[in-house]
Amino acid sequence: EERPSGLITAVTLAWETGLGRSERVARTPRDYPIVSVTFWQLQNGAVRLAGTGMQERPCRLTTAEAKLVDGLTPEAIAQAGQAAQSAATHPGDFRGDAAYRAEMTAVLIQRVCK
């Protein structure tokens, strides 16, 4: 397999028009986030959620997104938080154990969706 030589110096992403919000939990404001969740709502009402710290790598929270298809009602937001909490698989580390990370995922989804 031949790989191109060189250094990647920039990545450009096309953003669809919408509204977004991001929340994180860290030990201090300048520390790396233990868990973070980013919310993006497109103009057509579709919701996108992504997060870090609840799985081994940054991920899209599709199970939580599915709970928000019919709107951002308090019940739907609570269900999205529970779905993301159930899907959390990070084993934990010195910053936070698995249960803490899963719980904070649900809390952050509540915050970003309001």
PDB file of N, CA and C in Angstrom:
ATOM      1  N   GLU A   1       0.851  -1.180   0.000  1.00  0.00           N
ATOM      2  CA  GLU A   1       0.000   0.000   0.000  1.00  0.00           C
ATOM      3  C   GLU A   1       0.891   1.236   0.000  1.00  0.00           C
ATOM      4  N   GLU A   2       0.605   2.126  -0.890  1.00  0.00           N
ATOM      5  CA  GLU A   2       1.394   3.344  -0.996  1.00  0.00           C
ATOM      6  C   GLU A   2       0.697   4.477  -0.256  1.00  0.00           C
ATOM      7  N   ARG A   3       1.441   5.141   0.589  1.00  0.00           N
ATOM      8  CA  ARG A   3       0.886   6.255   1.355  1.00  0.00           C
ATOM      9  C   ARG A   3       1.468   7.560   0.841  1.00  0.00           C
ATOM     10  N   PRO A   4       0.656   8.595   0.798  1.00  0.00           N
ATOM     11  CA  PRO A   4       1.196   9.885   0.374  1.00  0.00           C
ATOM     12  C   PRO A   4       2.162  10.419   1.427  1.00  0.00           C
ATOM     13  N   SER A   5       3.203  11.048   0.950  1.00  0.00           N
ATOM     14  CA  SER A   5       4.156  11.636   1.895  1.00  0.00           C
ATOM     15  C   SER A   5       3.717  13.063   2.207  1.00  0.00           C
ATOM     16  N   GLY A   6       4.167  13.553   3.307  1.00  0.00           N
ATOM     17  CA  GLY A   6       3.839  14.921   3.670  1.00  0.00           C
ATOM     18  C   GLY A   6       3.206  15.009   5.045  1.00  0.00           C
ATOM     19  N   LEU A   7       2.943  16.203   5.452  1.00  0.00           N
ATOM     20  CA  LEU A   7       2.393  16.501   6.763  1.00  0.00           C
ATOM     21  C   LEU A   7       1.029  17.159   6.589  1.00  0.00           C
ATOM     22  N   ILE A   8       0.039  16.658   7.294  1.00  0.00           N
ATOM     23  CA  ILE A   8      -1.285  17.283   7.256  1.00  0.00           C
ATOM     24  C   ILE A   8      -1.208  18.557   8.087  1.00  0.00           C
ATOM     25  N   THR A   9      -1.523  19.673   7.461  1.00  0.00           N
ATOM     26  CA  THR A   9      -1.428  20.948   8.167  1.00  0.00           C
ATOM     27  C   THR A   9      -2.780  21.574   8.457  1.00  0.00           C
ATOM     28  N   ALA A  10      -3.834  21.049   7.824  1.00  0.00           N
ATOM     29  CA  ALA A  10      -5.170  21.595   8.072  1.00  0.00           C
ATOM     30  C   ALA A  10      -6.223  20.575   7.678  1.00  0.00           C
ATOM     31  N   VAL A  11      -7.339  20.639   8.369  1.00  0.00           N
ATOM     32  CA  VAL A  11      -8.507  19.837   8.032  1.00  0.00           C
ATOM     33  C   VAL A  11      -9.687  20.798   7.981  1.00  0.00           C
ATOM     34  N   THR A  12     -10.425  20.777   6.892  1.00  0.00           N
ATOM     35  CA  THR A  12     -11.572  21.659   6.729  1.00  0.00           C
ATOM     36  C   THR A  12     -12.843  20.825   6.718  1.00  0.00           C
ATOM     37  N   LEU A  13     -13.790  21.195   7.544  1.00  0.00           N
ATOM     38  CA  LEU A  13     -15.071  20.499   7.626  1.00  0.00           C
ATOM     39  C   LEU A  13     -16.185  21.444   7.204  1.00  0.00           C
ATOM     40  N   ALA A  14     -17.137  20.923   6.474  1.00  0.00           N
ATOM     41  CA  ALA A  14     -18.304  21.717   6.091  1.00  0.00           C
ATOM     42  C   ALA A  14     -19.360  21.577   7.185  1.00  0.00           C
ATOM     43  N   TRP A  15     -19.735  22.677   7.787  1.00  0.00           N
ATOM     44  CA  TRP A  15     -20.746  22.664   8.841  1.00  0.00           C
ATOM     45  C   TRP A  15     -22.096  22.982   8.235  1.00  0.00           C
ATOM     46  N   GLU A  16     -23.077  22.186   8.576  1.00  0.00           N
ATOM     47  CA  GLU A  16     -24.436  22.514   8.180  1.00  0.00           C
ATOM     48  C   GLU A  16     -24.947  23.594   9.120  1.00  0.00           C
ATOM     49  N   THR A  17     -25.783  24.459   8.609  1.00  0.00           N
ATOM     50  CA  THR A  17     -26.319  25.553   9.403  1.00  0.00           C
ATOM     51  C   THR A  17     -27.188  25.006  10.535  1.00  0.00           C
ATOM     52  N   GLY A  18     -26.993  25.558  11.709  1.00  0.00           N
ATOM     53  CA  GLY A  18     -27.769  25.120  12.859  1.00  0.00           C
ATOM     54  C   GLY A  18     -27.276  25.774  14.130  1.00  0.00           C
ATOM     55  N   LEU A  19     -27.659  25.201  15.252  1.00  0.00           N
ATOM     56  CA  LEU A  19     -27.259  25.689  16.571  1.00  0.00           C
ATOM     57  C   LEU A  19     -26.459  24.615  17.281  1.00  0.00           C
ATOM     58  N   GLY A  20     -25.473  25.033  18.051  1.00  0.00           N
ATOM     59  CA  GLY A  20     -24.687  24.050  18.771  1.00  0.00           C
ATOM     60  C   GLY A  20     -24.347  24.485  20.174  1.00  0.00           C
ATOM     61  N   ARG A  21     -23.943  23.507  20.952  1.00  0.00           N
ATOM     62  CA  ARG A  21     -23.537  23.764  22.330  1.00  0.00           C
ATOM     63  C   ARG A  21     -22.650  22.618  22.778  1.00  0.00           C
ATOM     64  N   SER A  22     -21.703  22.924  23.635  1.00  0.00           N
ATOM     65  CA  SER A  22     -20.801  21.897  24.142  1.00  0.00           C
ATOM     66  C   SER A  22     -20.617  22.089  25.638  1.00  0.00           C
ATOM     67  N   GLU A  23     -20.562  20.991  26.351  1.00  0.00           N
ATOM     68  CA  GLU A  23     -20.326  21.013  27.804  1.00  0.00           C
ATOM     69  C   GLU A  23     -19.277  19.962  28.131  1.00  0.00           C
ATOM     70  N   ARG A  24     -18.538  20.211  29.192  1.00  0.00           N
ATOM     71  CA  ARG A  24     -17.524  19.249  29.609  1.00  0.00           C
ATOM     72  C   ARG A  24     -17.403  19.226  31.118  1.00  0.00           C
ATOM     73  N   VAL A  25     -16.841  18.130  31.612  1.00  0.00           N
ATOM     74  CA  VAL A  25     -16.541  17.982  33.034  1.00  0.00           C
ATOM     75  C   VAL A  25     -15.043  17.748  33.130  1.00  0.00           C
ATOM     76  N   ALA A  26     -14.386  18.551  33.954  1.00  0.00           N
ATOM     77  CA  ALA A  26     -12.948  18.407  34.170  1.00  0.00           C
ATOM     78  C   ALA A  26     -12.651  18.729  35.631  1.00  0.00           C
ATOM     79  N   ARG A  27     -11.474  18.339  36.084  1.00  0.00           N
ATOM     80  CA  ARG A  27     -11.118  18.621  37.482  1.00  0.00           C
ATOM     81  C   ARG A  27     -10.944  20.112  37.718  1.00  0.00           C
ATOM     82  N   THR A  28     -10.366  20.806  36.743  1.00  0.00           N
ATOM     83  CA  THR A  28     -10.207  22.257  36.811  1.00  0.00           C
ATOM     84  C   THR A  28     -10.595  22.830  35.450  1.00  0.00           C
ATOM     85  N   PRO A  29     -10.873  24.124  35.367  1.00  0.00           N
ATOM     86  CA  PRO A  29     -11.259  24.703  34.071  1.00  0.00           C
ATOM     87  C   PRO A  29     -10.204  24.524  32.975  1.00  0.00           C
ATOM     88  N   ARG A  30      -8.938  24.427  33.336  1.00  0.00           N
ATOM     89  CA  ARG A  30      -7.876  24.305  32.337  1.00  0.00           C
ATOM     90  C   ARG A  30      -7.431  22.868  32.100  1.00  0.00           C
ATOM     91  N   ASP A  31      -8.014  21.926  32.800  1.00  0.00           N
ATOM     92  CA  ASP A  31      -7.631  20.519  32.677  1.00  0.00           C
ATOM     93  C   ASP A  31      -8.299  19.890  31.456  1.00  0.00           C
ATOM     94  N   TYR A  32      -7.769  18.745  31.048  1.00  0.00           N
ATOM     95  CA  TYR A  32      -8.401  17.973  29.982  1.00  0.00           C
ATOM     96  C   TYR A  32      -9.775  17.520  30.452  1.00  0.00           C
ATOM     97  N   PRO A  33     -10.758  17.490  29.558  1.00  0.00           N
ATOM     98  CA  PRO A  33     -12.082  17.023  29.983  1.00  0.00           C
ATOM     99  C   PRO A  33     -12.078  15.540  30.334  1.00  0.00           C
ATOM    100  N   ILE A  34     -12.789  15.196  31.380  1.00  0.00           N
ATOM    101  CA  ILE A  34     -13.001  13.788  31.728  1.00  0.00           C
ATOM    102  C   ILE A  34     -14.069  13.237  30.793  1.00  0.00           C
ATOM    103  N   VAL A  35     -15.141  13.994  30.633  1.00  0.00           N
ATOM    104  CA  VAL A  35     -16.239  13.662  29.724  1.00  0.00           C
ATOM    105  C   VAL A  35     -16.690  14.964  29.066  1.00  0.00           C
ATOM    106  N   SER A  36     -17.025  14.906  27.791  1.00  0.00           N
ATOM    107  CA  SER A  36     -17.603  16.068  27.119  1.00  0.00           C
ATOM    108  C   SER A  36     -18.684  15.609  26.157  1.00  0.00           C
ATOM    109  N   VAL A  37     -19.665  16.474  25.948  1.00  0.00           N
ATOM    110  CA  VAL A  37     -20.749  16.199  25.001  1.00  0.00           C
ATOM    111  C   VAL A  37     -20.970  17.460  24.170  1.00  0.00           C
ATOM    112  N   THR A  38     -21.092  17.273  22.867  1.00  0.00           N
ATOM    113  CA  THR A  38     -21.377  18.370  21.950  1.00  0.00           C
ATOM    114  C   THR A  38     -22.704  18.099  21.256  1.00  0.00           C
ATOM    115  N   PHE A  39     -23.522  19.129  21.186  1.00  0.00           N
ATOM    116  CA  PHE A  39     -24.870  19.066  20.615  1.00  0.00           C
ATOM    117  C   PHE A  39     -24.912  19.955  19.389  1.00  0.00           C
ATOM    118  N   TRP A  40     -25.527  19.479  18.313  1.00  0.00           N
ATOM    119  CA  TRP A  40     -25.731  20.298  17.121  1.00  0.00           C
ATOM    120  C   TRP A  40     -27.133  20.022  16.601  1.00  0.00           C
ATOM    121  N   GLN A  41     -27.931  21.065  16.429  1.00  0.00           N
ATOM    122  CA  GLN A  41     -29.275  20.904  15.876  1.00  0.00           C
ATOM    123  C   GLN A  41     -29.324  21.603  14.529  1.00  0.00           C
ATOM    124  N   LEU A  42     -29.608  20.826  13.489  1.00  0.00           N
ATOM    125  CA  LEU A  42     -29.690  21.350  12.134  1.00  0.00           C
ATOM    126  C   LEU A  42     -30.952  22.183  11.965  1.00  0.00           C
ATOM    127  N   GLN A  43     -31.002  22.965  10.903  1.00  0.00           N
ATOM    128  CA  GLN A  43     -32.181  23.797  10.657  1.00  0.00           C
ATOM    129  C   GLN A  43     -33.448  22.972  10.485  1.00  0.00           C
ATOM    130  N   ASN A  44     -33.315  21.741  10.003  1.00  0.00           N
ATOM    131  CA  ASN A  44     -34.500  20.895   9.817  1.00  0.00           C
ATOM    132  C   ASN A  44     -34.942  20.219  11.118  1.00  0.00           C
ATOM    133  N   GLY A  45     -34.246  20.497  12.219  1.00  0.00           N
ATOM    134  CA  GLY A  45     -34.611  19.955  13.524  1.00  0.00           C
ATOM    135  C   GLY A  45     -33.855  18.710  13.936  1.00  0.00           C
ATOM    136  N   ALA A  46     -33.133  18.094  13.006  1.00  0.00           N
ATOM    137  CA  ALA A  46     -32.358  16.891  13.335  1.00  0.00           C
ATOM    138  C   ALA A  46     -31.260  17.235  14.343  1.00  0.00           C
ATOM    139  N   VAL A  47     -31.014  16.313  15.253  1.00  0.00           N
ATOM    140  CA  VAL A  47     -30.034  16.524  16.320  1.00  0.00           C
ATOM    141  C   VAL A  47     -28.843  15.603  16.121  1.00  0.00           C
ATOM    142  N   ARG A  48     -27.649  16.131  16.363  1.00  0.00           N
ATOM    143  CA  ARG A  48     -26.420  15.348  16.348  1.00  0.00           C
ATOM    144  C   ARG A  48     -25.755  15.512  17.709  1.00  0.00           C
ATOM    145  N   LEU A  49     -25.303  14.400  18.278  1.00  0.00           N
ATOM    146  CA  LEU A  49     -24.592  14.413  19.555  1.00  0.00           C
ATOM    147  C   LEU A  49     -23.277  13.666  19.385  1.00  0.00           C
ATOM    148  N   ALA A  50     -22.232  14.215  19.959  1.00  0.00           N
ATOM    149  CA  ALA A  50     -20.935  13.544  19.959  1.00  0.00           C
ATOM    150  C   ALA A  50     -20.326  13.719  21.337  1.00  0.00           C
ATOM    151  N   GLY A  51     -19.425  12.816  21.693  1.00  0.00           N
ATOM    152  CA  GLY A  51     -18.839  12.915  23.019  1.00  0.00           C
ATOM    153  C   GLY A  51     -17.470  12.293  23.122  1.00  0.00           C
ATOM    154  N   THR A  52     -16.805  12.637  24.209  1.00  0.00           N
ATOM    155  CA  THR A  52     -15.522  12.038  24.552  1.00  0.00           C
ATOM    156  C   THR A  52     -15.588  11.584  26.001  1.00  0.00           C
ATOM    157  N   GLY A  53     -14.791  10.579  26.320  1.00  0.00           N
ATOM    158  CA  GLY A  53     -14.670  10.128  27.695  1.00  0.00           C
ATOM    159  C   GLY A  53     -15.655   9.072  28.130  1.00  0.00           C
ATOM    160  N   MET A  54     -16.613   8.730  27.288  1.00  0.00           N
ATOM    161  CA  MET A  54     -17.553   7.671  27.659  1.00  0.00           C
ATOM    162  C   MET A  54     -17.251   6.379  26.919  1.00  0.00           C
ATOM    163  N   GLN A  55     -16.402   6.455  25.912  1.00  0.00           N
ATOM    164  CA  GLN A  55     -15.881   5.284  25.210  1.00  0.00           C
ATOM    165  C   GLN A  55     -14.386   5.492  25.042  1.00  0.00           C
ATOM    166  N   GLU A  56     -13.697   4.516  24.505  1.00  0.00           N
ATOM    167  CA  GLU A  56     -12.241   4.622  24.368  1.00  0.00           C
ATOM    168  C   GLU A  56     -11.821   5.772  23.454  1.00  0.00           C
ATOM    169  N   ARG A  57     -12.671   6.096  22.480  1.00  0.00           N
ATOM    170  CA  ARG A  57     -12.363   7.153  21.517  1.00  0.00           C
ATOM    171  C   ARG A  57     -13.557   8.096  21.408  1.00  0.00           C
ATOM    172  N   PRO A  58     -13.344   9.301  20.886  1.00  0.00           N
ATOM    173  CA  PRO A  58     -14.485  10.182  20.641  1.00  0.00           C
ATOM    174  C   PRO A  58     -15.509   9.464  19.770  1.00  0.00           C
ATOM    175  N   CYS A  59     -16.782   9.720  20.024  1.00  0.00           N
ATOM    176  CA  CYS A  59     -17.814   8.957  19.316  1.00  0.00           C
ATOM    177  C   CYS A  59     -19.058   9.805  19.097  1.00  0.00           C
ATOM    178  N   ARG A  60     -19.839   9.357  18.157  1.00  0.00           N
ATOM    179  CA  ARG A  60     -21.157   9.931  17.926  1.00  0.00           C
ATOM    180  C   ARG A  60     -22.140   9.159  18.787  1.00  0.00           C
ATOM    181  N   LEU A  61     -23.050   9.835  19.438  1.00  0.00           N
ATOM    182  CA  LEU A  61     -23.997   9.225  20.369  1.00  0.00           C
ATOM    183  C   LEU A  61     -25.323   8.950  19.654  1.00  0.00           C
ATOM    184  N   THR A  62     -25.299   7.998  18.744  1.00  0.00           N
ATOM    185  CA  THR A  62     -26.462   7.728  17.896  1.00  0.00           C
ATOM    186  C   THR A  62     -27.650   7.173  18.678  1.00  0.00           C
ATOM    187  N   THR A  63     -27.397   6.395  19.722  1.00  0.00           N
ATOM    188  CA  THR A  63     -28.527   5.869  20.504  1.00  0.00           C
ATOM    189  C   THR A  63     -29.257   7.009  21.216  1.00  0.00           C
ATOM    190  N   ALA A  64     -28.509   7.999  21.664  1.00  0.00           N
ATOM    191  CA  ALA A  64     -29.131   9.166  22.298  1.00  0.00           C
ATOM    192  C   ALA A  64     -29.839  10.030  21.253  1.00  0.00           C
ATOM    193  N   GLU A  65     -29.218  10.194  20.093  1.00  0.00           N
ATOM    194  CA  GLU A  65     -29.843  10.974  19.022  1.00  0.00           C
ATOM    195  C   GLU A  65     -31.209  10.401  18.651  1.00  0.00           C
ATOM    196  N   ALA A  66     -31.296   9.086  18.603  1.00  0.00           N
ATOM    197  CA  ALA A  66     -32.545   8.422  18.208  1.00  0.00           C
ATOM    198  C   ALA A  66     -33.696   8.768  19.151  1.00  0.00           C
ATOM    199  N   LYS A  67     -33.385   9.042  20.406  1.00  0.00           N
ATOM    200  CA  LYS A  67     -34.427   9.392  21.379  1.00  0.00           C
ATOM    201  C   LYS A  67     -34.945  10.815  21.175  1.00  0.00           C
ATOM    202  N   LEU A  68     -34.218  11.617  20.400  1.00  0.00           N
ATOM    203  CA  LEU A  68     -34.575  13.023  20.214  1.00  0.00           C
ATOM    204  C   LEU A  68     -35.208  13.308  18.854  1.00  0.00           C
ATOM    205  N   VAL A  69     -35.538  12.271  18.116  1.00  0.00           N
ATOM    206  CA  VAL A  69     -36.090  12.434  16.765  1.00  0.00           C
ATOM    207  C   VAL A  69     -37.391  13.226  16.772  1.00  0.00           C
ATOM    208  N   ASP A  70     -38.219  13.020  17.775  1.00  0.00           N
ATOM    209  CA  ASP A  70     -39.525  13.686  17.820  1.00  0.00           C
ATOM    210  C   ASP A  70     -39.512  15.016  18.565  1.00  0.00           C
ATOM    211  N   GLY A  71     -38.341  15.516  18.914  1.00  0.00           N
ATOM    212  CA  GLY A  71     -38.262  16.816  19.559  1.00  0.00           C
ATOM    213  C   GLY A  71     -37.503  16.775  20.869  1.00  0.00           C
ATOM    214  N   LEU A  72     -37.219  17.966  21.376  1.00  0.00           N
ATOM    215  CA  LEU A  72     -36.431  18.115  22.600  1.00  0.00           C
ATOM    216  C   LEU A  72     -37.339  18.302  23.812  1.00  0.00           C
ATOM    217  N   THR A  73     -38.228  17.368  24.021  1.00  0.00           N
ATOM    218  CA  THR A  73     -39.091  17.408  25.199  1.00  0.00           C
ATOM    219  C   THR A  73     -38.285  16.949  26.414  1.00  0.00           C
ATOM    220  N   PRO A  74     -38.691  17.334  27.617  1.00  0.00           N
ATOM    221  CA  PRO A  74     -37.974  16.875  28.812  1.00  0.00           C
ATOM    222  C   PRO A  74     -37.884  15.349  28.898  1.00  0.00           C
ATOM    223  N   GLU A  75     -38.949  14.669  28.502  1.00  0.00           N
ATOM    224  CA  GLU A  75     -38.948  13.197  28.548  1.00  0.00           C
ATOM    225  C   GLU A  75     -37.947  12.624  27.551  1.00  0.00           C
ATOM    226  N   ALA A  76     -37.930  13.188  26.341  1.00  0.00           N
ATOM    227  CA  ALA A  76     -37.006  12.705  25.310  1.00  0.00           C
ATOM    228  C   ALA A  76     -35.559  12.961  25.713  1.00  0.00           C
ATOM    229  N   ILE A  77     -35.300  14.112  26.311  1.00  0.00           N
ATOM    230  CA  ILE A  77     -33.940  14.432  26.753  1.00  0.00           C
ATOM    231  C   ILE A  77     -33.504  13.461  27.848  1.00  0.00           C
ATOM    232  N   ALA A  78     -34.393  13.169  28.790  1.00  0.00           N
ATOM    233  CA  ALA A  78     -34.071  12.202  29.851  1.00  0.00           C
ATOM    234  C   ALA A  78     -33.787  10.826  29.258  1.00  0.00           C
ATOM    235  N   GLN A  79     -34.578  10.410  28.278  1.00  0.00           N
ATOM    236  CA  GLN A  79     -34.354   9.117  27.629  1.00  0.00           C
ATOM    237  C   GLN A  79     -33.032   9.105  26.865  1.00  0.00           C
ATOM    238  N   ALA A  80     -32.688  10.225  26.237  1.00  0.00           N
ATOM    239  CA  ALA A  80     -31.408  10.317  25.524  1.00  0.00           C
ATOM    240  C   ALA A  80     -30.244  10.174  26.498  1.00  0.00           C
ATOM    241  N   GLY A  81     -30.344  10.817  27.653  1.00  0.00           N
ATOM    242  CA  GLY A  81     -29.304  10.692  28.666  1.00  0.00           C
ATOM    243  C   GLY A  81     -29.155   9.267  29.155  1.00  0.00           C
ATOM    244  N   GLN A  82     -30.280   8.598  29.383  1.00  0.00           N
ATOM    245  CA  GLN A  82     -30.239   7.198  29.824  1.00  0.00           C
ATOM    246  C   GLN A  82     -29.646   6.300  28.748  1.00  0.00           C
ATOM    247  N   ALA A  83     -29.990   6.559  27.483  1.00  0.00           N
ATOM    248  CA  ALA A  83     -29.461   5.745  26.381  1.00  0.00           C
ATOM    249  C   ALA A  83     -27.947   5.899  26.271  1.00  0.00           C
ATOM    250  N   ALA A  84     -27.468   7.129  26.377  1.00  0.00           N
ATOM    251  CA  ALA A  84     -26.027   7.360  26.304  1.00  0.00           C
ATOM    252  C   ALA A  84     -25.317   6.764  27.514  1.00  0.00           C
ATOM    253  N   GLN A  85     -25.941   6.863  28.673  1.00  0.00           N
ATOM    254  CA  GLN A  85     -25.362   6.285  29.887  1.00  0.00           C
ATOM    255  C   GLN A  85     -25.227   4.773  29.739  1.00  0.00           C
ATOM    256  N   SER A  86     -26.232   4.131  29.189  1.00  0.00           N
ATOM    257  CA  SER A  86     -26.192   2.678  28.986  1.00  0.00           C
ATOM    258  C   SER A  86     -25.153   2.271  27.951  1.00  0.00           C
ATOM    259  N   ALA A  87     -24.896   3.153  26.983  1.00  0.00           N
ATOM    260  CA  ALA A  87     -23.945   2.837  25.913  1.00  0.00           C
ATOM    261  C   ALA A  87     -22.499   3.137  26.299  1.00  0.00           C
ATOM    262  N   ALA A  88     -22.284   3.789  27.439  1.00  0.00           N
ATOM    263  CA  ALA A  88     -20.923   4.139  27.861  1.00  0.00           C
ATOM    264  C   ALA A  88     -20.124   2.874  28.165  1.00  0.00           C
ATOM    265  N   THR A  89     -18.936   2.785  27.572  1.00  0.00           N
ATOM    266  CA  THR A  89     -18.110   1.583  27.733  1.00  0.00           C
ATOM    267  C   THR A  89     -16.700   1.875  28.226  1.00  0.00           C
ATOM    268  N   HIS A  90     -16.383   3.119  28.529  1.00  0.00           N
ATOM    269  CA  HIS A  90     -15.027   3.447  28.982  1.00  0.00           C
ATOM    270  C   HIS A  90     -14.740   2.705  30.282  1.00  0.00           C
ATOM    271  N   PRO A  91     -13.589   2.038  30.382  1.00  0.00           N
ATOM    272  CA  PRO A  91     -13.301   1.261  31.591  1.00  0.00           C
ATOM    273  C   PRO A  91     -12.943   2.109  32.806  1.00  0.00           C
ATOM    274  N   GLY A  92     -12.689   3.377  32.590  1.00  0.00           N
ATOM    275  CA  GLY A  92     -12.286   4.241  33.696  1.00  0.00           C
ATOM    276  C   GLY A  92     -10.784   4.353  33.795  1.00  0.00           C
ATOM    277  N   ASP A  93     -10.348   5.394  34.485  1.00  0.00           N
ATOM    278  CA  ASP A  93      -8.926   5.609  34.716  1.00  0.00           C
ATOM    279  C   ASP A  93      -8.782   6.508  35.943  1.00  0.00           C
ATOM    280  N   PHE A  94      -7.615   7.117  36.104  1.00  0.00           N
ATOM    281  CA  PHE A  94      -7.364   7.923  37.301  1.00  0.00           C
ATOM    282  C   PHE A  94      -8.235   9.178  37.359  1.00  0.00           C
ATOM    283  N   ARG A  95      -8.807   9.606  36.237  1.00  0.00           N
ATOM    284  CA  ARG A  95      -9.660  10.792  36.236  1.00  0.00           C
ATOM    285  C   ARG A  95     -11.099  10.494  36.652  1.00  0.00           C
ATOM    286  N   GLY A  96     -11.538   9.259  36.402  1.00  0.00           N
ATOM    287  CA  GLY A  96     -12.905   8.903  36.755  1.00  0.00           C
ATOM    288  C   GLY A  96     -13.201   7.465  36.391  1.00  0.00           C
ATOM    289  N   ASP A  97     -13.907   6.774  37.276  1.00  0.00           N
ATOM    290  CA  ASP A  97     -14.222   5.367  36.980  1.00  0.00           C
ATOM    291  C   ASP A  97     -15.365   5.286  35.971  1.00  0.00           C
ATOM    292  N   ALA A  98     -15.675   4.080  35.543  1.00  0.00           N
ATOM    293  CA  ALA A  98     -16.676   3.861  34.497  1.00  0.00           C
ATOM    294  C   ALA A  98     -18.049   4.398  34.896  1.00  0.00           C
ATOM    295  N   ALA A  99     -18.458   4.170  36.135  1.00  0.00           N
ATOM    296  CA  ALA A  99     -19.778   4.620  36.591  1.00  0.00           C
ATOM    297  C   ALA A  99     -19.871   6.147  36.595  1.00  0.00           C
ATOM    298  N   TYR A 100     -18.810   6.813  37.038  1.00  0.00           N
ATOM    299  CA  TYR A 100     -18.789   8.276  37.056  1.00  0.00           C
ATOM    300  C   TYR A 100     -18.906   8.833  35.638  1.00  0.00           C
ATOM    301  N   ARG A 101     -18.140   8.275  34.714  1.00  0.00           N
ATOM    302  CA  ARG A 101     -18.161   8.734  33.329  1.00  0.00           C
ATOM    303  C   ARG A 101     -19.546   8.542  32.710  1.00  0.00           C
ATOM    304  N   ALA A 102     -20.155   7.397  32.968  1.00  0.00           N
ATOM    305  CA  ALA A 102     -21.490   7.126  32.421  1.00  0.00           C
ATOM    306  C   ALA A 102     -22.511   8.116  32.982  1.00  0.00           C
ATOM    307  N   GLU A 103     -22.457   8.364  34.275  1.00  0.00           N
ATOM    308  CA  GLU A 103     -23.391   9.301  34.906  1.00  0.00           C
ATOM    309  C   GLU A 103     -23.187  10.723  34.380  1.00  0.00           C
ATOM    310  N   MET A 104     -21.940  11.146  34.231  1.00  0.00           N
ATOM    311  CA  MET A 104     -21.666  12.489  33.723  1.00  0.00           C
ATOM    312  C   MET A 104     -22.103  12.645  32.271  1.00  0.00           C
ATOM    313  N   THR A 105     -22.063  11.572  31.507  1.00  0.00           N
ATOM    314  CA  THR A 105     -22.563  11.617  30.133  1.00  0.00           C
ATOM    315  C   THR A 105     -24.040  11.990  30.131  1.00  0.00           C
ATOM    316  N   ALA A 106     -24.825  11.351  30.980  1.00  0.00           N
ATOM    317  CA  ALA A 106     -26.259  11.654  31.071  1.00  0.00           C
ATOM    318  C   ALA A 106     -26.489  13.092  31.531  1.00  0.00           C
ATOM    319  N   VAL A 107     -25.717  13.544  32.502  1.00  0.00           N
ATOM    320  CA  VAL A 107     -25.852  14.914  33.012  1.00  0.00           C
ATOM    321  C   VAL A 107     -25.539  15.928  31.912  1.00  0.00           C
ATOM    322  N   LEU A 108     -24.469  15.687  31.159  1.00  0.00           N
ATOM    323  CA  LEU A 108     -24.082  16.633  30.113  1.00  0.00           C
ATOM    324  C   LEU A 108     -25.095  16.664  28.972  1.00  0.00           C
ATOM    325  N   ILE A 109     -25.699  15.540  28.664  1.00  0.00           N
ATOM    326  CA  ILE A 109     -26.743  15.537  27.638  1.00  0.00           C
ATOM    327  C   ILE A 109     -27.920  16.388  28.103  1.00  0.00           C
ATOM    328  N   GLN A 110     -28.271  16.293  29.375  1.00  0.00           N
ATOM    329  CA  GLN A 110     -29.339  17.146  29.918  1.00  0.00           C
ATOM    330  C   GLN A 110     -28.984  18.622  29.721  1.00  0.00           C
ATOM    331  N   ARG A 111     -27.740  18.970  29.983  1.00  0.00           N
ATOM    332  CA  ARG A 111     -27.320  20.372  29.891  1.00  0.00           C
ATOM    333  C   ARG A 111     -27.309  20.887  28.455  1.00  0.00           C
ATOM    334  N   VAL A 112     -26.737  20.130  27.541  1.00  0.00           N
ATOM    335  CA  VAL A 112     -26.593  20.644  26.170  1.00  0.00           C
ATOM    336  C   VAL A 112     -27.908  20.681  25.404  1.00  0.00           C
ATOM    337  N   CYS A 113     -28.863  19.872  25.806  1.00  0.00           N
ATOM    338  CA  CYS A 113     -30.136  19.806  25.077  1.00  0.00           C
ATOM    339  C   CYS A 113     -31.157  20.827  25.553  1.00  0.00           C
ATOM    340  N   LYS A 114     -30.881  21.541  26.620  1.00  0.00           N
ATOM    341  CA  LYS A 114     -31.848  22.521  27.146  1.00  0.00           C
ATOM    342  C   LYS A 114     -31.621  23.887  26.545  1.00  0.00           C
TER     343      LYS A 114
END
